[in-house]
Amino acid sequence: MMLNERVTIEVTINGTEYEDTIPARTLLSEYLREHRYLTGTHRGCETAKCGACTVLLDGDAVKSCNMLAVQIDGRELTTIEGLADGDDLHPVQQSFWDEHGMQCGYCTPGMVLSSVALLEENPDPTVNEVREHIAGNICRCTGYAKIVESVMDAADSMEGQYE
Ligand code: FES
Ligand code: FES
């Protein structure tokens, strides 16, 4: 496939199916923000280091700046816009709100989605496991303590949900 070739992808994002024709070179982060207007997927480093662009691909946390949109053809994606149920925040979002797990909020969508993936895999993590899991998500504001408290609070409030 030539990178300037246009390709059609079919993807389910936040429960809705889409078919889009895009240049083959389009990054997943670019596709989400500029073709689907899902701007909660933030761009930071664009070199797979900061985690601001994290989304869930078939339930796994991935860095969307590090993938081409064509790689999600036929797959299911969740962005931060798809987590809440109407006005009801996802328990992880609620915990970040309750425990003040954010300051400027730039890292927050990625932190929240990364934490959702962790709790799905490990519903009862230790503080060290949380720290280890979010090591790929950089926050320049909080010093991480409140973020870790938020994830631990979410694990408590979601007890049993994934079991
Ligand atoms: S923008 Fe993707 S990891 Fe930083
Ligand atoms: S809250 Fe500002 S970068 Fe994390």
Coordinates of C-alpha atoms and ligand atoms in Angstrom, one line a residue:
M1 CA 0.0 0.0 0.0
M2 CA 1.3 3.5 -0.9
L3 CA 1.1 5.9 1.9
N4 CA -0.6 8.6 -0.3
E5 CA -3.2 6.0 -1.4
R6 CA -6.7 6.6 0.0
V7 CA -8.2 3.6 1.8
T8 CA -11.6 2.9 3.3
I9 CA -11.9 1.7 6.9
E10 CA -14.8 0.4 8.8
V11 CA -14.6 0.9 12.6
T12 CA -16.8 0.9 15.6
I13 CA -16.0 3.9 17.8
N14 CA -17.8 4.3 21.2
G15 CA -20.5 1.9 20.0
T16 CA -21.2 3.5 16.6
E17 CA -20.1 2.1 13.3
Y18 CA -18.3 4.4 10.8
E19 CA -16.9 3.9 7.3
D20 CA -14.4 6.5 6.3
T21 CA -12.0 7.0 3.3
I22 CA -8.8 8.5 4.4
P23 CA -5.2 8.7 3.3
A24 CA -3.3 5.5 4.2
R25 CA -0.7 7.6 6.0
T26 CA -3.2 9.0 8.6
L27 CA -2.2 8.4 12.2
L28 CA -5.0 7.0 14.4
S29 CA -4.7 10.2 16.6
E30 CA -5.2 12.4 13.6
Y31 CA -8.1 10.3 12.3
L32 CA -9.9 10.6 15.7
R33 CA -9.3 14.3 16.1
E34 CA -9.6 15.6 12.5
H35 CA -12.0 13.1 10.8
R36 CA -14.2 12.1 13.8
Y37 CA -13.7 15.3 15.8
L38 CA -13.0 13.3 19.0
T39 CA -10.7 15.9 20.4
G40 CA -10.6 14.4 23.9
T41 CA -7.8 12.2 22.4
H42 CA -4.9 14.6 23.1
R43 CA -1.6 15.0 21.3
G44 CA 1.5 15.5 23.4
C45 CA 4.8 14.1 22.3
E46 CA 3.5 12.3 19.2
T47 CA 6.4 9.9 19.7
A48 CA 4.6 7.3 21.9
K49 CA 6.2 8.6 25.1
C50 CA 3.6 10.7 27.0
G51 CA 0.3 8.7 26.8
A52 CA -1.9 11.8 26.2
C53 CA -3.3 10.1 23.1
T54 CA -4.2 6.8 24.8
V55 CA -7.4 5.1 23.6
L56 CA -8.8 1.6 24.1
L57 CA -8.5 -0.8 21.1
D58 CA -10.6 -3.9 21.7
G59 CA -10.3 -3.1 25.4
D60 CA -6.5 -2.6 25.4
A61 CA -4.8 0.7 26.0
V62 CA -2.9 1.8 23.0
K63 CA -1.1 5.1 22.0
S64 CA -3.0 6.4 19.0
C65 CA 0.0 8.5 17.8
N66 CA 1.9 5.3 17.3
M67 CA -0.6 3.6 15.0
L68 CA -2.0 4.2 11.5
A69 CA -5.8 4.5 11.3
V70 CA -5.9 1.6 8.8
Q71 CA -4.7 -0.7 11.6
I72 CA -8.1 -0.3 13.3
D73 CA -10.1 -1.5 10.3
G74 CA -12.8 -3.9 11.6
R75 CA -12.0 -3.2 15.2
E76 CA -13.6 -1.5 18.2
L77 CA -12.3 1.6 19.7
T78 CA -13.2 3.5 22.9
T79 CA -12.2 7.1 23.4
I80 CA -12.7 9.3 26.4
E81 CA -16.0 10.6 24.8
G82 CA -17.4 7.0 25.0
L83 CA -16.8 6.3 28.7
A84 CA -19.7 8.2 30.4
D85 CA -23.2 7.0 30.1
G86 CA -25.0 10.2 29.4
D87 CA -24.5 12.4 32.5
D88 CA -23.3 9.5 34.5
L89 CA -19.5 9.4 34.6
H90 CA -17.6 6.1 34.4
P91 CA -16.5 5.1 37.9
V92 CA -12.9 5.9 36.9
Q93 CA -13.8 9.4 35.7
Q94 CA -15.9 9.9 38.9
S95 CA -12.9 8.9 41.0
F96 CA -10.6 11.3 39.2
W97 CA -13.2 14.0 39.8
D98 CA -13.7 13.1 43.5
E99 CA -10.1 12.6 44.4
H100 CA -8.8 15.6 42.4
G101 CA -6.7 13.4 40.1
M102 CA -6.1 16.2 37.6
Q103 CA -4.9 19.8 37.4
C104 CA -4.7 21.1 33.9
G105 CA -6.4 18.0 32.5
Y106 CA -4.2 17.5 29.5
C107 CA -3.0 14.0 30.5
T108 CA -6.4 13.1 32.0
P109 CA -8.1 11.3 29.1
G110 CA -5.1 9.1 28.6
M111 CA -4.7 8.5 32.3
V112 CA -8.4 7.6 32.7
L113 CA -8.4 5.2 29.7
S114 CA -5.1 3.6 30.8
S115 CA -6.6 3.1 34.3
V116 CA -9.8 1.6 32.9
A117 CA -7.7 -1.0 31.0
L118 CA -5.7 -1.7 34.2
L119 CA -8.8 -2.3 36.3
E120 CA -10.3 -4.5 33.7
E121 CA -7.2 -6.7 33.8
N122 CA -6.5 -6.3 37.5
P123 CA -9.5 -5.2 39.5
D124 CA -7.7 -5.0 42.8
P125 CA -4.2 -3.5 42.1
T126 CA -1.7 -2.4 44.6
V127 CA -0.4 1.1 44.7
N128 CA 2.8 -0.1 43.0
E129 CA 0.9 -1.9 40.3
V130 CA -1.0 1.3 39.6
R131 CA 2.2 3.3 39.4
E132 CA 3.8 0.7 37.2
H133 CA 0.8 0.6 34.9
I134 CA 0.6 4.4 34.4
A135 CA 4.4 4.8 33.9
G136 CA 3.7 5.3 30.2
N137 CA 1.4 8.3 30.9
I138 CA 3.2 11.5 31.8
C139 CA 1.6 14.2 34.0
R140 CA 3.4 17.5 34.3
C141 CA 1.1 18.9 37.0
T142 CA 0.0 16.6 39.8
G143 CA 3.1 14.7 41.0
Y144 CA 1.0 11.5 40.4
A145 CA -0.1 11.1 44.0
K146 CA -3.7 12.2 43.4
I147 CA -3.8 10.2 40.2
V148 CA -2.8 7.0 42.0
E149 CA -5.4 7.8 44.8
S150 CA -8.0 8.2 42.1
V151 CA -7.3 4.8 40.6
M152 CA -7.3 3.1 44.0
D153 CA -10.6 4.8 44.8
A154 CA -12.0 3.6 41.4
A155 CA -10.9 0.1 42.2
D156 CA -12.8 0.3 45.5
S157 CA -15.9 1.7 43.9
M158 CA -15.9 -0.9 41.0
E159 CA -15.3 -3.8 43.3
G160 CA -16.8 -6.9 41.7
Q161 CA -17.6 -5.2 38.4
Y162 CA -15.1 -7.1 36.3
E163 CA -15.2 -10.4 38.3
Ligands
FES1 S1 1.0 11.9 21.9 FE1 1.0 9.8 21.8 S2 2.2 9.1 23.4 FE2 2.4 11.3 23.4
FES2 S1 -3.0 17.3 35.0 FE1 -1.8 18.6 33.8 S2 -0.5 17.2 32.7 FE2 -1.6 15.9 34.1

